[in-house]
Amino acid sequence: TITVDKEADKLPIFQAFRSGSDHTNLAADTEVTIAFNATSVDTASGFSTSAYTYTISVSGIYFLYYNVTFSDLDSDMAALNVQMKDNDGNYFAICRMDDKEYTADTGFVTRAAHAMRRLDVGQTVQVIVYQSGGHSTTDVKRNISSTTGAETIFGGYLLTPKTFKETTQVTEGGSTGSGSGGGLGGFQG
């Protein structure tokens, strides 16, 4: 049983979105942080609507997700990656589009991904886009409504309480000798 004292601690939950106008003409051949400039939920006040990052306030394992709607994708680009990135330079929840998915400039394309990540207090997480080649015509659509199909959101929440204890399982034997399972298994508590 997980108990959260609503007075002393707040379970970190956030969801940010693109509000107002579209994030237009993303630069090609460079990393661009998607400008999520509003929040619908932010219990720990960790999301910066100016830096477009979420700062971890409680160490633990987080479930993170994004859904991004693009428009005006340039058919001259070689590829476009949308992914999450932490301040240590780790990329995860990577979605890739390449020039084989469409043969002409396109209207709307949506990509979504999610991941569980172990994060420590002070770490930051953001969603970035990298377009390889082509022209700087790609836009990120603002969050309009579920009826138009343009939904651009980034969010997450803590899965583990502050007192959660975790172990790493170690497997020995087999043809490869010994190794470790660096996943999220082997819970004790």
Tab-separated table of C-alpha atoms in Angstrom:
chain	number	residue	atom	x	y	z
A	1	THR	CA	0.000	0.000	0.000
A	2	ILE	CA	1.287	3.428	-0.961
A	3	THR	CA	0.205	6.296	1.226
A	4	VAL	CA	0.784	9.898	0.256
A	5	ASP	CA	0.370	12.558	2.953
A	6	LYS	CA	-1.403	15.306	1.048
A	7	GLU	CA	-0.236	17.979	3.467
A	8	ALA	CA	3.472	17.127	3.686
A	9	ASP	CA	4.167	15.679	0.248
A	10	LYS	CA	2.540	15.805	-3.135
A	11	LEU	CA	2.814	12.948	-5.557
A	12	PRO	CA	4.684	14.448	-8.558
A	13	ILE	CA	2.322	14.499	-11.549
A	14	PHE	CA	2.549	16.842	-14.525
A	15	GLN	CA	1.134	17.389	-17.964
A	16	ALA	CA	2.250	20.227	-20.209
A	17	PHE	CA	0.951	21.240	-23.610
A	18	ARG	CA	1.539	23.647	-26.466
A	19	SER	CA	-0.833	26.603	-26.088
A	20	GLY	CA	-1.550	29.701	-28.176
A	21	SER	CA	0.159	29.412	-31.547
A	22	ASP	CA	2.018	26.561	-33.212
A	23	HIS	CA	5.762	26.109	-32.590
A	24	THR	CA	6.739	26.974	-36.156
A	25	ASN	CA	9.627	26.380	-38.539
A	26	LEU	CA	11.731	24.052	-36.397
A	27	ALA	CA	15.388	24.385	-37.329
A	28	ALA	CA	16.853	21.575	-39.427
A	29	ASP	CA	20.057	19.765	-38.454
A	30	THR	CA	19.920	20.861	-34.806
A	31	GLU	CA	18.212	19.720	-31.613
A	32	VAL	CA	15.092	21.728	-30.826
A	33	THR	CA	13.300	21.498	-27.480
A	34	ILE	CA	9.549	21.418	-28.040
A	35	ALA	CA	8.058	24.539	-26.480
A	36	PHE	CA	5.403	23.194	-24.131
A	37	ASN	CA	4.340	26.567	-22.753
A	38	ALA	CA	1.379	25.712	-20.474
A	39	THR	CA	0.401	23.068	-17.935
A	40	SER	CA	-2.891	21.414	-17.135
A	41	VAL	CA	-1.473	19.563	-14.094
A	42	ASP	CA	1.717	20.207	-12.110
A	43	THR	CA	1.367	19.049	-8.501
A	44	ALA	CA	5.018	19.620	-7.570
A	45	SER	CA	5.492	22.861	-9.566
A	46	GLY	CA	8.337	21.207	-11.455
A	47	PHE	CA	7.534	22.130	-15.049
A	48	SER	CA	9.140	25.258	-16.504
A	49	THR	CA	6.975	26.848	-19.208
A	50	SER	CA	9.957	28.973	-20.269
A	51	ALA	CA	12.694	26.293	-20.380
A	52	TYR	CA	10.157	23.582	-21.397
A	53	THR	CA	11.628	21.060	-18.954
A	54	TYR	CA	10.386	19.109	-15.955
A	55	THR	CA	12.644	19.064	-12.888
A	56	ILE	CA	12.466	15.962	-10.693
A	57	SER	CA	11.551	16.780	-7.074
A	58	VAL	CA	11.388	13.206	-5.712
A	59	SER	CA	13.838	10.452	-6.688
A	60	GLY	CA	12.241	7.306	-8.014
A	61	ILE	CA	10.879	5.587	-11.076
A	62	TYR	CA	8.711	7.763	-13.312
A	63	PHE	CA	6.281	6.978	-16.102
A	64	LEU	CA	6.774	9.634	-18.803
A	65	TYR	CA	4.921	10.154	-22.079
A	66	TYR	CA	4.498	12.498	-25.007
A	67	ASN	CA	2.172	12.909	-27.959
A	68	VAL	CA	3.275	15.402	-30.608
A	69	THR	CA	1.399	16.461	-33.744
A	70	PHE	CA	3.577	17.852	-36.538
A	71	SER	CA	2.509	19.705	-39.659
A	72	ASP	CA	4.245	20.913	-42.812
A	73	LEU	CA	6.861	18.155	-42.747
A	74	ASP	CA	9.358	18.665	-45.551
A	75	SER	CA	9.693	15.714	-47.943
A	76	ASP	CA	13.312	16.761	-48.568
A	77	MET	CA	14.346	15.797	-45.030
A	78	ALA	CA	16.167	12.500	-44.515
A	79	ALA	CA	14.651	11.793	-41.081
A	80	LEU	CA	13.030	13.347	-38.052
A	81	ASN	CA	13.427	12.029	-34.502
A	82	VAL	CA	11.217	13.038	-31.593
A	83	GLN	CA	12.433	11.794	-28.216
A	84	MET	CA	12.830	12.522	-24.537
A	85	LYS	CA	16.184	13.622	-23.176
A	86	ASP	CA	17.449	14.081	-19.631
A	87	ASN	CA	20.072	16.603	-18.516
A	88	ASP	CA	22.719	13.837	-18.503
A	89	GLY	CA	22.321	13.559	-22.287
A	90	ASN	CA	20.410	10.253	-22.262
A	91	TYR	CA	17.832	9.839	-25.043
A	92	PHE	CA	14.801	7.579	-24.641
A	93	ALA	CA	11.282	7.001	-25.993
A	94	ILE	CA	12.569	7.676	-29.505
A	95	CYS	CA	10.185	7.854	-32.479
A	96	ARG	CA	11.663	8.160	-35.931
A	97	MET	CA	10.136	9.240	-39.225
A	98	ASP	CA	12.062	8.994	-42.463
A	99	ASP	CA	11.587	9.996	-46.070
A	100	LYS	CA	10.058	6.587	-46.907
A	101	GLU	CA	6.906	7.350	-44.883
A	102	TYR	CA	5.674	10.003	-47.314
A	103	THR	CA	6.614	11.189	-50.781
A	104	ALA	CA	5.312	14.755	-50.664
A	105	ASP	CA	5.135	17.526	-48.080
A	106	THR	CA	2.516	16.393	-45.604
A	107	GLY	CA	-0.219	17.953	-43.490
A	108	PHE	CA	-0.379	16.255	-40.084
A	109	VAL	CA	1.650	13.446	-38.526
A	110	THR	CA	1.404	12.427	-34.864
A	111	ARG	CA	4.012	10.535	-32.879
A	112	ALA	CA	3.664	9.264	-29.322
A	113	ALA	CA	5.867	7.295	-26.926
A	114	HIS	CA	6.243	6.499	-23.259
A	115	ALA	CA	8.940	5.176	-20.958
A	116	MET	CA	9.710	4.274	-17.359
A	117	ARG	CA	12.897	5.933	-16.117
A	118	ARG	CA	14.748	6.007	-12.827
A	119	LEU	CA	15.397	9.696	-12.106
A	120	ASP	CA	17.011	11.575	-9.231
A	121	VAL	CA	16.152	14.858	-7.551
A	122	GLY	CA	17.338	17.764	-9.688
A	123	GLN	CA	17.409	15.885	-12.989
A	124	THR	CA	15.458	17.446	-15.834
A	125	VAL	CA	13.538	15.870	-18.697
A	126	GLN	CA	12.388	17.439	-21.959
A	127	VAL	CA	11.066	16.437	-25.379
A	128	ILE	CA	13.274	17.285	-28.329
A	129	VAL	CA	13.073	17.069	-32.111
A	130	TYR	CA	15.939	16.581	-34.526
A	131	GLN	CA	15.279	16.938	-38.259
A	132	SER	CA	18.069	15.726	-40.508
A	133	GLY	CA	18.217	17.614	-43.771
A	134	GLY	CA	15.459	19.423	-45.596
A	135	HIS	CA	14.119	22.886	-44.911
A	136	SER	CA	12.984	24.511	-41.668
A	137	THR	CA	9.271	24.226	-42.419
A	138	THR	CA	8.202	21.653	-39.818
A	139	ASP	CA	5.764	22.905	-37.187
A	140	VAL	CA	4.555	21.484	-33.881
A	141	LYS	CA	0.809	21.962	-33.641
A	142	ARG	CA	-0.659	23.642	-30.599
A	143	ASN	CA	-3.060	21.668	-28.473
A	144	ILE	CA	-6.417	22.345	-30.103
A	145	SER	CA	-8.836	19.584	-29.114
A	146	SER	CA	-9.331	15.876	-29.385
A	147	THR	CA	-11.871	16.399	-32.193
A	148	THR	CA	-9.302	17.979	-34.544
A	149	GLY	CA	-6.641	15.372	-33.863
A	150	ALA	CA	-4.002	17.947	-32.950
A	151	GLU	CA	-2.834	17.084	-29.474
A	152	THR	CA	0.648	18.019	-28.322
A	153	ILE	CA	1.305	17.007	-24.709
A	154	PHE	CA	4.169	15.921	-22.432
A	155	GLY	CA	3.610	14.478	-18.988
A	156	GLY	CA	4.500	11.991	-16.336
A	157	TYR	CA	4.142	10.840	-12.771
A	158	LEU	CA	6.082	9.116	-10.015
A	159	LEU	CA	5.456	5.367	-9.834
A	160	THR	CA	7.443	4.713	-6.657
A	161	PRO	CA	7.145	6.298	-3.207
A	162	LYS	CA	10.081	8.006	-1.514
A	163	THR	CA	10.651	4.939	0.683
A	164	PHE	CA	10.739	2.486	-2.237
A	165	LYS	CA	13.667	0.063	-2.135
A	166	GLU	CA	14.975	-1.594	-5.249
A	167	THR	CA	17.512	-4.308	-5.948
A	168	THR	CA	19.135	-5.422	-9.157
A	169	GLN	CA	18.882	-9.098	-10.024
A	170	VAL	CA	22.146	-10.807	-10.911
A	171	THR	CA	22.069	-13.917	-13.061
A	172	GLU	CA	24.956	-16.359	-13.115
A	173	GLY	CA	25.611	-19.284	-15.423
A	174	GLY	CA	24.582	-19.907	-18.995
A	175	SER	CA	26.806	-19.640	-22.024
A	176	THR	CA	27.668	-15.995	-21.491
A	177	GLY	CA	28.918	-16.227	-17.919
A	178	SER	CA	27.483	-13.791	-15.416
A	179	GLY	CA	25.651	-10.587	-16.027
A	180	SER	CA	23.197	-8.319	-14.372
A	181	GLY	CA	19.606	-7.486	-15.107
A	182	GLY	CA	19.744	-3.712	-14.833
A	183	GLY	CA	16.008	-3.379	-15.266
A	184	LEU	CA	13.361	-2.466	-12.760
A	185	GLY	CA	12.827	-5.989	-11.369
A	186	GLY	CA	13.870	-7.519	-8.069
A	187	PHE	CA	11.792	-5.399	-5.748
A	188	GLN	CA	12.083	-5.696	-2.004
A	189	GLY	CA	10.184	-3.797	0.480
